Coordinates of C-alpha atoms and ligand atoms in Angstrom, one line a residue:
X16 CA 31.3 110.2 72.8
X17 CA 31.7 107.5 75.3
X18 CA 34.3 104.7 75.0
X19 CA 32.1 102.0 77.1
X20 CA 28.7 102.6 78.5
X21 CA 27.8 100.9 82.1
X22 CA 24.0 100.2 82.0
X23 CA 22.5 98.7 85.4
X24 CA 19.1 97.5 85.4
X25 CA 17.7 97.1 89.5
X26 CA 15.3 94.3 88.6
X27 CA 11.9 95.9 89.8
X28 CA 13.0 99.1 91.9
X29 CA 10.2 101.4 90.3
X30 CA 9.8 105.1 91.9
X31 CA 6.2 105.1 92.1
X32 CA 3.0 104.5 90.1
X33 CA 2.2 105.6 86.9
X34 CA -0.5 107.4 86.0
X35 CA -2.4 104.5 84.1
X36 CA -1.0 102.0 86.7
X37 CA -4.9 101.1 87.6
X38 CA -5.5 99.5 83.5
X39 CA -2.7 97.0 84.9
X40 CA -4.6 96.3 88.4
X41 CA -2.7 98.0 90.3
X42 CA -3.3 101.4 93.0
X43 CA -1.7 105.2 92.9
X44 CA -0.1 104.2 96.0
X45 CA 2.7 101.6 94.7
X46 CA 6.5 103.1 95.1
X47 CA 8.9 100.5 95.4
X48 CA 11.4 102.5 96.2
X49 CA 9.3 104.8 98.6
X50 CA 8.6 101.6 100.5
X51 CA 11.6 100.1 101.2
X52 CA 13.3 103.3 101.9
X53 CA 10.8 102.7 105.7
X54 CA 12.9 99.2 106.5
X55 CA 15.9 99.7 109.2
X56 CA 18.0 97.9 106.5
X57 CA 17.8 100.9 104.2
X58 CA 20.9 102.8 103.3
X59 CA 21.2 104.9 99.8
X60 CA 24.2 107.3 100.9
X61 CA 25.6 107.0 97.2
X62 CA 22.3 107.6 95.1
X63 CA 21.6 110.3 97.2
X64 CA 25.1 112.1 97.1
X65 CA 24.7 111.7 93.2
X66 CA 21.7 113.6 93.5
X67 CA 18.8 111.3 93.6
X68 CA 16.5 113.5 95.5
X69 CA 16.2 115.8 92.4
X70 CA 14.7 113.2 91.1
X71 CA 10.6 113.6 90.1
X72 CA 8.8 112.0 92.5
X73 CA 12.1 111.2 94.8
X74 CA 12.5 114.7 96.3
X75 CA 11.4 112.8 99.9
X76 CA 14.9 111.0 99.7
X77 CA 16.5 114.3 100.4
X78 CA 19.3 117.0 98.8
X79 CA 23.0 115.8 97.7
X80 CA 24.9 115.6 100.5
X81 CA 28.6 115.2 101.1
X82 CA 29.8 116.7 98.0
X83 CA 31.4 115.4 94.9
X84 CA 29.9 115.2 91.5
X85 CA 26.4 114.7 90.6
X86 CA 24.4 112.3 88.3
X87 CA 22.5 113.4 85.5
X88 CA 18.8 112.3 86.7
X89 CA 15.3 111.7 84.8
X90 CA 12.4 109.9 85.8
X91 CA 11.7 107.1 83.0
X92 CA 7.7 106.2 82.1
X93 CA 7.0 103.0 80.4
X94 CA 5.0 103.0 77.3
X95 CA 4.5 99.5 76.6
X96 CA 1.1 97.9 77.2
X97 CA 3.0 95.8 79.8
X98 CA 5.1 95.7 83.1
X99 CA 7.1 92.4 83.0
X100 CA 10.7 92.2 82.9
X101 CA 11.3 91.3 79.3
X102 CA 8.8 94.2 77.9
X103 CA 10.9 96.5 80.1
X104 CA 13.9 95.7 78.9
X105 CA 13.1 95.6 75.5
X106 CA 11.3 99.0 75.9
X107 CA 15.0 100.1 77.4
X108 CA 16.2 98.8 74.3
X109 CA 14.6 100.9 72.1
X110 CA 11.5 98.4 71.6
X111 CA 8.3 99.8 72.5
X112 CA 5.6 97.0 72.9
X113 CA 2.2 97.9 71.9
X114 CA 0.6 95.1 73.3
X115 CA 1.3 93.0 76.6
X116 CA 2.9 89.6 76.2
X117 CA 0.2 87.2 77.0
X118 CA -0.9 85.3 80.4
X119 CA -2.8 82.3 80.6
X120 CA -4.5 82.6 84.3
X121 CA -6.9 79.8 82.9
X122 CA -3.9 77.7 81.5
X123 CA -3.4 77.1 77.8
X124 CA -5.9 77.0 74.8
X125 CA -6.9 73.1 74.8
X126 CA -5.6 73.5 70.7
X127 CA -2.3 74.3 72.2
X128 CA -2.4 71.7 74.3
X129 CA -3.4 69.0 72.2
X130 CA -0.2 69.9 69.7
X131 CA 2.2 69.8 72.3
X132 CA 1.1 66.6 73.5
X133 CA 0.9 65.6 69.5
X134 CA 4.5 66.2 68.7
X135 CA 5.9 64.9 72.5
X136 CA 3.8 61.6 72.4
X137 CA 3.6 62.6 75.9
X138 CA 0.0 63.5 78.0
X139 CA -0.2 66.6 79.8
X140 CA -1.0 67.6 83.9
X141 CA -2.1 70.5 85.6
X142 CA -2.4 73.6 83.0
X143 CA -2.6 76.2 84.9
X144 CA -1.3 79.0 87.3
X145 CA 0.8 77.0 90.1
X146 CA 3.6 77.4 92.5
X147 CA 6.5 75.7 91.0
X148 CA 7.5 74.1 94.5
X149 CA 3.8 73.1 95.1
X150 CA 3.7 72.3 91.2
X151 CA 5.9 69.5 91.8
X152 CA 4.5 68.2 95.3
X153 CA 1.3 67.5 93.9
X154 CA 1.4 66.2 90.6
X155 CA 5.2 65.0 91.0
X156 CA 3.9 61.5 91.5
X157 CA 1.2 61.3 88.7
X158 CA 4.1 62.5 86.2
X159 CA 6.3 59.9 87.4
X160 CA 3.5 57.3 86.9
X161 CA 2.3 58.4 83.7
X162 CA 5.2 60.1 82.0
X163 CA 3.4 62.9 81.2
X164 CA 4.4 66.5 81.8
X165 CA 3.8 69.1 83.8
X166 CA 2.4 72.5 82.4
X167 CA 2.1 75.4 84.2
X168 CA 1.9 79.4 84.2
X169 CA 2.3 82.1 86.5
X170 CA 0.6 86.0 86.7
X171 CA 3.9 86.8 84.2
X172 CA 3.5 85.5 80.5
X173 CA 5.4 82.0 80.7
X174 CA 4.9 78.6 79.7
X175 CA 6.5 75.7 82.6
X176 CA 7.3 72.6 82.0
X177 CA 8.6 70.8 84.9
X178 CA 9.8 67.0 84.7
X179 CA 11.6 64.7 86.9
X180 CA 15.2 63.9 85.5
X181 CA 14.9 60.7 85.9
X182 CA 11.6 60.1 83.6
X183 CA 12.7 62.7 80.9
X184 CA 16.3 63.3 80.4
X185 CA 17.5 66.5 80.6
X186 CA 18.4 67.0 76.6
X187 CA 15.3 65.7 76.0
X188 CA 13.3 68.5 78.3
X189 CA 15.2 71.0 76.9
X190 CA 13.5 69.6 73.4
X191 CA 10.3 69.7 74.7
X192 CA 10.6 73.1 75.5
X193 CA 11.7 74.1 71.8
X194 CA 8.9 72.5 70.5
X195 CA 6.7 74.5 73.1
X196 CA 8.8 77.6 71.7
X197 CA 7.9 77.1 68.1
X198 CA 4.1 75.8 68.8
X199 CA 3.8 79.2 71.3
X200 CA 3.7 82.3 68.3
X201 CA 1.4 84.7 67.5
X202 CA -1.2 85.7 69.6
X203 CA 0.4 82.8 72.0
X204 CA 4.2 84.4 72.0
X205 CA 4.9 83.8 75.7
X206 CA 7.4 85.5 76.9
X207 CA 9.4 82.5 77.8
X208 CA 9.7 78.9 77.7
X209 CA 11.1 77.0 80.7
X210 CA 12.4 74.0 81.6
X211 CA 11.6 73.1 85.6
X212 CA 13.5 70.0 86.0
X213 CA 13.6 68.5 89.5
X214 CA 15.1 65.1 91.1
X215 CA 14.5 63.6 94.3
X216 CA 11.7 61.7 95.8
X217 CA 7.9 62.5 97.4
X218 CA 7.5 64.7 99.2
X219 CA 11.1 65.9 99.1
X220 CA 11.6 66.6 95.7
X221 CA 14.3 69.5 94.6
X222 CA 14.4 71.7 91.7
X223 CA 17.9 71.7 90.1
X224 CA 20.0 74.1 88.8
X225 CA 19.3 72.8 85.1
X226 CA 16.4 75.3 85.0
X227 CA 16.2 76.7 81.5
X228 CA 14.5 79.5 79.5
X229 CA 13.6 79.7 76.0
X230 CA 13.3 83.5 75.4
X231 CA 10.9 84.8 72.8
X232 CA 13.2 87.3 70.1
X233 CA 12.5 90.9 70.4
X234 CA 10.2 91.8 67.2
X235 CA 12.3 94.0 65.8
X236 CA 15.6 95.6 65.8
X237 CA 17.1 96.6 69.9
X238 CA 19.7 98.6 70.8
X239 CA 22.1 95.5 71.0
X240 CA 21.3 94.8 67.7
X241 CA 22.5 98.0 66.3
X242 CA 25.7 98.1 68.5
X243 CA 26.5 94.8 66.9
X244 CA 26.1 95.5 63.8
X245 CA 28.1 98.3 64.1
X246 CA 31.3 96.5 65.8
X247 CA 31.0 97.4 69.4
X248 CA 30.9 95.0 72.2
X249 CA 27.8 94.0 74.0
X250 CA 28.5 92.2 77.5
X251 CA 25.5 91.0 79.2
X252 CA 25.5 90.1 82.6
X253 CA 23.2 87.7 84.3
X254 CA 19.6 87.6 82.6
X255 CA 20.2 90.5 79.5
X256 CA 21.1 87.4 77.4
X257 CA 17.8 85.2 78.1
X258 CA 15.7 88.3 78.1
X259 CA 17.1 89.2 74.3
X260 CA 16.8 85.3 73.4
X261 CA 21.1 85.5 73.2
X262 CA 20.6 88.3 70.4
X263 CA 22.8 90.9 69.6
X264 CA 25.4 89.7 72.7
X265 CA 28.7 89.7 72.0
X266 CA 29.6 87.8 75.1
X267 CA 27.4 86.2 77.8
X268 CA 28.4 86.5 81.3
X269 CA 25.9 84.4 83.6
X270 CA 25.3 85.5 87.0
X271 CA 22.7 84.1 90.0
X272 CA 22.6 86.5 92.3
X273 CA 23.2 90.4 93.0
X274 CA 26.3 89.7 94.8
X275 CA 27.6 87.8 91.7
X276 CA 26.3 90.1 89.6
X277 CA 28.0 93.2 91.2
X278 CA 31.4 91.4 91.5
X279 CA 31.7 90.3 87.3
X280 CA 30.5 93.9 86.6
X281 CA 33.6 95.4 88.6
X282 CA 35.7 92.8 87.0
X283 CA 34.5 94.0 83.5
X284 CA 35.3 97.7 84.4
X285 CA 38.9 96.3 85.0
X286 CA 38.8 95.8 81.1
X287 CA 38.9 97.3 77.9
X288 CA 35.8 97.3 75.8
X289 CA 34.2 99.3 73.0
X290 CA 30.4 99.2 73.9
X291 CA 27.8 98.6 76.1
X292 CA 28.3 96.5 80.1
X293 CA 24.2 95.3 80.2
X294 CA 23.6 94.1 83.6
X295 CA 20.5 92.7 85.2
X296 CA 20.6 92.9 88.8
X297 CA 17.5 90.3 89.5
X298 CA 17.7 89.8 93.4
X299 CA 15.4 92.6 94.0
X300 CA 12.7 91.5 92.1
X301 CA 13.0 87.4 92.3
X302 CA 14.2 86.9 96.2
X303 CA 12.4 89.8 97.4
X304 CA 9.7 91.7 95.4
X305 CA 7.8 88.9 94.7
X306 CA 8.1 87.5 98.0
X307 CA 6.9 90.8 99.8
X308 CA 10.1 91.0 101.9
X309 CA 10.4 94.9 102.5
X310 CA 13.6 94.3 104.8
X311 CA 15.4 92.1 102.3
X312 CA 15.1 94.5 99.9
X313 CA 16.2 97.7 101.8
X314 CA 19.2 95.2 102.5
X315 CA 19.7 94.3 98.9
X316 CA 19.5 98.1 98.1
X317 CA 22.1 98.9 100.4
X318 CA 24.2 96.3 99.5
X319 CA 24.2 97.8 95.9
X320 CA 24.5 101.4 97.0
X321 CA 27.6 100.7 99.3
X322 CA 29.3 98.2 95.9
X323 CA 28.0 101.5 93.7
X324 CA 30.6 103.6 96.2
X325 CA 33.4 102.2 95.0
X326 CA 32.7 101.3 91.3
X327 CA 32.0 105.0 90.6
X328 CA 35.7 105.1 90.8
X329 CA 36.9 102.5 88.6
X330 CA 35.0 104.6 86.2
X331 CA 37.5 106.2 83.6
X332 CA 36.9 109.7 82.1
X333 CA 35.2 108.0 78.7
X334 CA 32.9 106.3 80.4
X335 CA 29.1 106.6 81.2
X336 CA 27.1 105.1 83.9
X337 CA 23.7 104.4 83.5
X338 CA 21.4 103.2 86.3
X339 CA 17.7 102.2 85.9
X340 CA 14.8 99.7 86.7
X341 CA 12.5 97.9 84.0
X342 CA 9.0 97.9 86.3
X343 CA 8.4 98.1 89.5
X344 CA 7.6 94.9 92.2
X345 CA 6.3 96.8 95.3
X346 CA 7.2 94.4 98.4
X347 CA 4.5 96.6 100.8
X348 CA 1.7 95.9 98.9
X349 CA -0.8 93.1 99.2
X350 CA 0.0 91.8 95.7
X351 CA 3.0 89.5 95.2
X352 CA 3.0 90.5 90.8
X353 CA 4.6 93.3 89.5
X354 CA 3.3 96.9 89.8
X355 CA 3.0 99.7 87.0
X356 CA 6.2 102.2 88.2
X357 CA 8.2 104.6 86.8
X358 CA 11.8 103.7 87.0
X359 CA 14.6 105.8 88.2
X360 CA 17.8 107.1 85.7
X361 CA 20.7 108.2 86.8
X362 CA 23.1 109.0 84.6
X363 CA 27.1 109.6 86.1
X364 CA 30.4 110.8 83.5
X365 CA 33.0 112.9 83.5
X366 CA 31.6 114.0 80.1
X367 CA 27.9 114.3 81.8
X368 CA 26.3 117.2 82.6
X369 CA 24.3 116.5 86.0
X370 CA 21.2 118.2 84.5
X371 CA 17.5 117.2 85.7
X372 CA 16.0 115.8 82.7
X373 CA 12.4 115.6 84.6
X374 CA 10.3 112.7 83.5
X375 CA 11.0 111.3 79.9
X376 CA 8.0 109.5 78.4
X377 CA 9.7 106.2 77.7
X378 CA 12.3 103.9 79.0
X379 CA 13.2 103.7 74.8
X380 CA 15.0 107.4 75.5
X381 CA 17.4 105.2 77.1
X382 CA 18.2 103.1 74.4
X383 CA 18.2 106.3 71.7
X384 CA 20.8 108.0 74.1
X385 CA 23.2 104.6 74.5
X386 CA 23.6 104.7 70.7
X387 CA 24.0 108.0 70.7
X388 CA 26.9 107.9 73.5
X389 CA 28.6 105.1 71.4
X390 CA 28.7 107.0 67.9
X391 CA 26.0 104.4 66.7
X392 CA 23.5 106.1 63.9
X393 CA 20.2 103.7 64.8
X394 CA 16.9 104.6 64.9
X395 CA 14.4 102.8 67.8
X396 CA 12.0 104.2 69.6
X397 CA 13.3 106.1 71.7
X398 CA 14.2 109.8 71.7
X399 CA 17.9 110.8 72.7
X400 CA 19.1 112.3 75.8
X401 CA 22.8 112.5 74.7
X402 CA 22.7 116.3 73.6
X403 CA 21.1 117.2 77.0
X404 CA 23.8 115.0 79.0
X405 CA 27.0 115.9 77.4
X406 CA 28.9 118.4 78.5
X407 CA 28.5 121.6 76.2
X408 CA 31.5 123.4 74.6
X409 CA 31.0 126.3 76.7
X410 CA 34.7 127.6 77.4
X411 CA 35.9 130.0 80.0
X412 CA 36.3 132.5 77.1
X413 CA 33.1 132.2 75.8
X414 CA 31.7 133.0 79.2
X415 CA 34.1 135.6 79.6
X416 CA 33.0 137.0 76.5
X417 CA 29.6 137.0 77.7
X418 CA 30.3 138.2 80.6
X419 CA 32.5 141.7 79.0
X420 CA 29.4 142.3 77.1
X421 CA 26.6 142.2 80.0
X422 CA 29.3 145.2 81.7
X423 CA 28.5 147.1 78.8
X424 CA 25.0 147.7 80.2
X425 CA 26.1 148.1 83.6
X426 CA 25.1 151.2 85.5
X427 CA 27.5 152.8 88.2
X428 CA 27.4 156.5 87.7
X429 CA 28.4 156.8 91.2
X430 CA 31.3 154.7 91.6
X431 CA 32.6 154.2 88.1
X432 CA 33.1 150.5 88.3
X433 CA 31.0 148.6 85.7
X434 CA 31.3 145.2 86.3
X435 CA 29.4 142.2 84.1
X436 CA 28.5 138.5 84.9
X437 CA 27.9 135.5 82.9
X438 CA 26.3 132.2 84.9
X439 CA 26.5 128.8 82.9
X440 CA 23.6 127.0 84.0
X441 CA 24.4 123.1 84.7
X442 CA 21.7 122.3 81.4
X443 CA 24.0 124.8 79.2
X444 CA 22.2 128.2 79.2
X445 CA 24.4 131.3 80.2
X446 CA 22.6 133.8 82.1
X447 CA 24.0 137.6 82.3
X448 CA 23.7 140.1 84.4
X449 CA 25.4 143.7 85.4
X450 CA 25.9 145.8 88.4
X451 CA 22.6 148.2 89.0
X452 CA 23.6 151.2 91.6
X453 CA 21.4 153.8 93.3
X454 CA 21.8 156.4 95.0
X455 CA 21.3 154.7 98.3
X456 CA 24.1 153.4 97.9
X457 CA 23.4 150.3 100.1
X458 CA 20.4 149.0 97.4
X459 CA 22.8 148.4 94.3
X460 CA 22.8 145.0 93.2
X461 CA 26.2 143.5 91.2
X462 CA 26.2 142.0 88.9
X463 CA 26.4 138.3 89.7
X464 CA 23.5 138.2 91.6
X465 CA 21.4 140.0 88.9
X466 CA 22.5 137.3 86.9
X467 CA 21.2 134.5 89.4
X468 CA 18.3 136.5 89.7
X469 CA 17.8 136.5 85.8
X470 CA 18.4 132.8 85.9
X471 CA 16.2 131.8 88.4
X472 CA 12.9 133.5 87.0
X473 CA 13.9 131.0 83.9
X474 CA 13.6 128.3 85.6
X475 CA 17.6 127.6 86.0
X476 CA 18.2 126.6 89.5
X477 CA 22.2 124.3 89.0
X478 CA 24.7 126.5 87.8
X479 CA 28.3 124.8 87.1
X480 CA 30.0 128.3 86.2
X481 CA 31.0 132.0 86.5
X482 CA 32.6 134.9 84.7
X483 CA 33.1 138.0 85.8
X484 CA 34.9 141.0 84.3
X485 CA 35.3 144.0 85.8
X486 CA 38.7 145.6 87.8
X487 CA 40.5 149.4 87.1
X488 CA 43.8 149.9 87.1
X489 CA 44.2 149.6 90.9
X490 CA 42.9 146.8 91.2
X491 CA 42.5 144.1 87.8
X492 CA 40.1 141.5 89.1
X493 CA 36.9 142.1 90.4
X494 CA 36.2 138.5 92.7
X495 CA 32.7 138.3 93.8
X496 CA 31.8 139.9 96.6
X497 CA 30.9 137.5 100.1
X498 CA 26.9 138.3 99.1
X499 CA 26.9 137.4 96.0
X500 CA 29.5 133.9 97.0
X501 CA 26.5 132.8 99.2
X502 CA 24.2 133.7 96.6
X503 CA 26.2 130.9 94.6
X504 CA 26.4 128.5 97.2
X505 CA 22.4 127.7 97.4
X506 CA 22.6 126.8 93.7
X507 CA 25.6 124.9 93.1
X508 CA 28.1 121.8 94.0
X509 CA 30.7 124.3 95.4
X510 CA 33.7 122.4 94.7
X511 CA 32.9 122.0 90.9
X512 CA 31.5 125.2 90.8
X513 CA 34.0 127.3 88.4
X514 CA 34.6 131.3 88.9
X515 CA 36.6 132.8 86.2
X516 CA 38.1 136.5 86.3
X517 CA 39.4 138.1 84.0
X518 CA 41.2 142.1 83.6
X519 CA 40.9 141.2 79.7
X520 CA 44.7 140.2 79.9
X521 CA 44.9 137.6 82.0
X522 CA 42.5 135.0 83.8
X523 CA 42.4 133.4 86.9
X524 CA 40.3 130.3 87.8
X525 CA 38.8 129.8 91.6
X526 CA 36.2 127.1 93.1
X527 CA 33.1 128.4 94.9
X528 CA 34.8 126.4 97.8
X529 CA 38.0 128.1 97.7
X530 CA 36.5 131.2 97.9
X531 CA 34.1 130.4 100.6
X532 CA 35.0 127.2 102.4
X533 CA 33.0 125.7 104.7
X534 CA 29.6 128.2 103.7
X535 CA 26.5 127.6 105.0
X536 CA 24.4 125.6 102.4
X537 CA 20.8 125.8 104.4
X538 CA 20.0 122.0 104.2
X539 CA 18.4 121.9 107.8
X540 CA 16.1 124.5 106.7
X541 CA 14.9 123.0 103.8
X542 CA 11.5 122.0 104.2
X543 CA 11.0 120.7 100.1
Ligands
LIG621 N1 30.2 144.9 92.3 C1 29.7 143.8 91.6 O1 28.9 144.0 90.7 N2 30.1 142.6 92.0 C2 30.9 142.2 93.0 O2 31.0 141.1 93.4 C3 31.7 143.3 93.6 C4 31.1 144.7 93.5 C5 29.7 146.2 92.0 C6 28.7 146.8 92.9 C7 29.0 148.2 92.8 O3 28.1 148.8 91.8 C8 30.4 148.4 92.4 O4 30.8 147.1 92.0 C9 31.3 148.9 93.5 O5 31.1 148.2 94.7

């Protein structure tokens, strides 16, 4: 059980398309990730020592290197009938969205419009898909003039209203949009309301930082609502809190920008909590996703992978760390919108297991396994992970005991010394094997590697542990033989990689690495 659970969402950094990524317009050959990983700006030394390249689909990015402990890792498909940021996150939530939010690339239903207008006693311009800087330049003057509004959409499901500050008042804007808000239900529940305020004069008018959005309420239950409800804490940093229209947030922290973003999210590891961290990390997707800047976001990614460095260790052993994306917003495609991705999880603990979870089929499983981490009975949509991730209760004596009864079946009638193995995969299996002789001598196998061997035709390919038992009076402990050490070392993290011996009395407990430092580990052969 986790004391407080760290989840990161990277605004838009999908792994590559989905397989129905075409019903949302978009081609095979979007990979957000994929793409920016070509810029010179591109560094991902942390994601990639945690294991990233085990990843579906991310194999490309390469094998751990440089030690240390790996992330759990899963590659998360979306099954919401939509790829904006607020279905994402809602489907993270445990919300699966059956139908898209809707878009208005025509502007609004004239019945719509004709009510707003009705209950503002104000007229209304424009009405359709715009620019919000252009939005401004050319019908900026005209609102002035007439004191009517300015309505417009975008490709994403939102309904703009943008107003000088000196014709309507800022309270009075934010009004406006509220009444928007209520008017916009049903079939018509945008995703959100905003309020575009500018100042200044033509042609050099500014947008100002009173920008505001008026979030539609997740239809039914979310994760945060459940953690609430159950007395945990629920910190959202930067846009978690407009995405869940404020609901189920225990505390709001607002942030603009990545950098800020990053720096209140180490501040709130410096605290105790009970619960969940949220954080939306939005750079990647608003400054360069949507503006097709492929450098910028390599930069951006690098920046985060360099701050992820170092906040990895103001984890404390109860905690979890969660890292994932809600869509995906290529940057090296000719589209500027949103593309249909799966999303990246990586999942780091003391108390997780760094097991490949392969692809999950929803972003909910996320949501299921928070609650699950946090002791929190709820039921979304989402199927948990938590059983998978956590650590099992496999003890050195239980692979011991495994081990003392795979020697039982060994078969040495020419030396005598029957020897048994026991190999914890890293998913929680236990894999045995004994020593087979023959009469040239030089073919017998021991028992270890039979056990790898017995492993790997099961598919097991990370193991996290060893027993053996073996030893005669002369000598009690029977250590692994150098073959069968760098047998071990292809399939393991060396240095977390536990050998146990035992002579039935007493037990002594090795690395891999102490028992062959510096081994060869093959990565400049690997050609997968
Ligand atoms: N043996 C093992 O099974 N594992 C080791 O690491 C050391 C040696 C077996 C092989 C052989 O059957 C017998 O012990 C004597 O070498």
């Amino acid at each position: 059980m986790a004391e407080r659970v760290f989840l990161i969402v990277l605004d838009s950094c999908g792994i590559g398309a989905e397989p129905d990524c075409a019903d949302f317009g978009d081609v095979p050959s979007n990979n957000t990730f994929r793409h920016i990983s070509a810029s010179p700006e591109f560094s991902a030394s942390t994601v990639r020592r945690l294991g990233m390249g085990r990843m579906d689909g991310v194999g490309w990015l390469g094998g751990p290197t440089g030690g240390g402990p790996l992330a759990a890792v899963a590659r998360m498909r979306e099954r919401s009938r939509g790829k904006d940021t607020t279905i994402g996150h809602w489907e993270i939530a445990g919300v699966v969205s059956p139908a898209p939010l809707p878009t208005y690339p025509d502007g609004f239903p004239a019945e719509l419009i004709e009510a707003f207008s009705r209950e503002t006693g104000r007229g209304v311009l424009c009405n359709k898909p715009y620019s919000g800087t252009e939005v401004i330049r050319d019908y900026g003057q005209r609102h002035i003039a007439t004191g009517d509004l300015i309505v417009y959409t975008s490709a994403d499901s939102v309904f703009q209203i943008a107003a000088h500050e000196d014709v309507v008042p800022i309270g009075q804007l934010y009004e406006y949009c509220r009444i928007a808000r209520r008017l916009l239900k049903g079939e018509h529940a945008v995703g959100r309301v905003i309020a575009r305020p500018f100042v200044g004069e033509y042609p050099n008018y500014v947008r100002t930082e009173r920008r505001h959005d008026f979030s539609l309420e997740p239809p039914k239950e979310t994760l945060l609502d459940a953690l609430c409800a159950a007395g945990r804490d629920v910190i959202a940093v930067g846009k978690i809190t407009d995405v869940f229209a404020g609901r189920g947030i225990t505390e709001s922290v607002a942030s603009h920008n990545n950098g800020e973003g990053m720096a209140l999210t180490s501040g709130i590891a410096e605290r105790d909590f009970h619960g969940l961290c949220f954080v939306n990390l939005v750079d990647f997707d608003s400054a360069y996703g949507h503006r097709n800047n492929v450098d910028g976001y390599a930069a951006a990614f690098a920046a985060f992978d360099g701050w992820l460095d170092g906040f990895l260790k103001k984890l404390r052993p109860d905690d979890v760390l969660m890292i994932t994306a809600d869509h995906g917003c290529d940057p090296a495609d000719a589209g500027t919108d949103h593309t249909r991705e799966y999303t990246p999880l990586l999942v780091i603990g003391d108390g997780i297991r760094p097991v490949d979870l392969g692809t999950r089929p929803s972003f909910s499983d996320i949501g299921a396994t928070v609650a699950d981490l946090l002791g929190v009975a709820w039921k979304g949509d989402g199927v948990s992970m938590a059983e998978e991730l956590t650590r099992g209760d496999v003890s050195d004596d239980e692979l011991l005991d495994a081990a003392r009864a795979a020697r039982a079946a060994a078969y040495a009638p020419y030396s005598g010394h029957a020897v048994g193995a026991a190999l914890l995969s890293e998913d929680g299996r236990i894999y045995t094997g004994c020593n087979v002789e023959n009469a040239a001598y030089g073919v017998t196998v021991c028992a270890e590697r039979s056990a790898v061997t017995a492993a790997v035709r099961d598919g097991a390919r990370r193991f996290c542990a060893l027993a053996v038992v073996g030893g005669t009076d002369r000598e009690r402990f029977t250590p692994p033989c150098g073959s069968c050490r760098q047998t071990l070392y292809e399939f393991c993290d060396p240095q977390a990689m536990r050998i146990v011996l035992s002579d039935g009395k007493d037990k002594r407990v090795y690395t891999l690495d102490e028992l062959l430092p510096a081994g060869f580990g093959g990565l400049a052969l690997k050609t997968e």
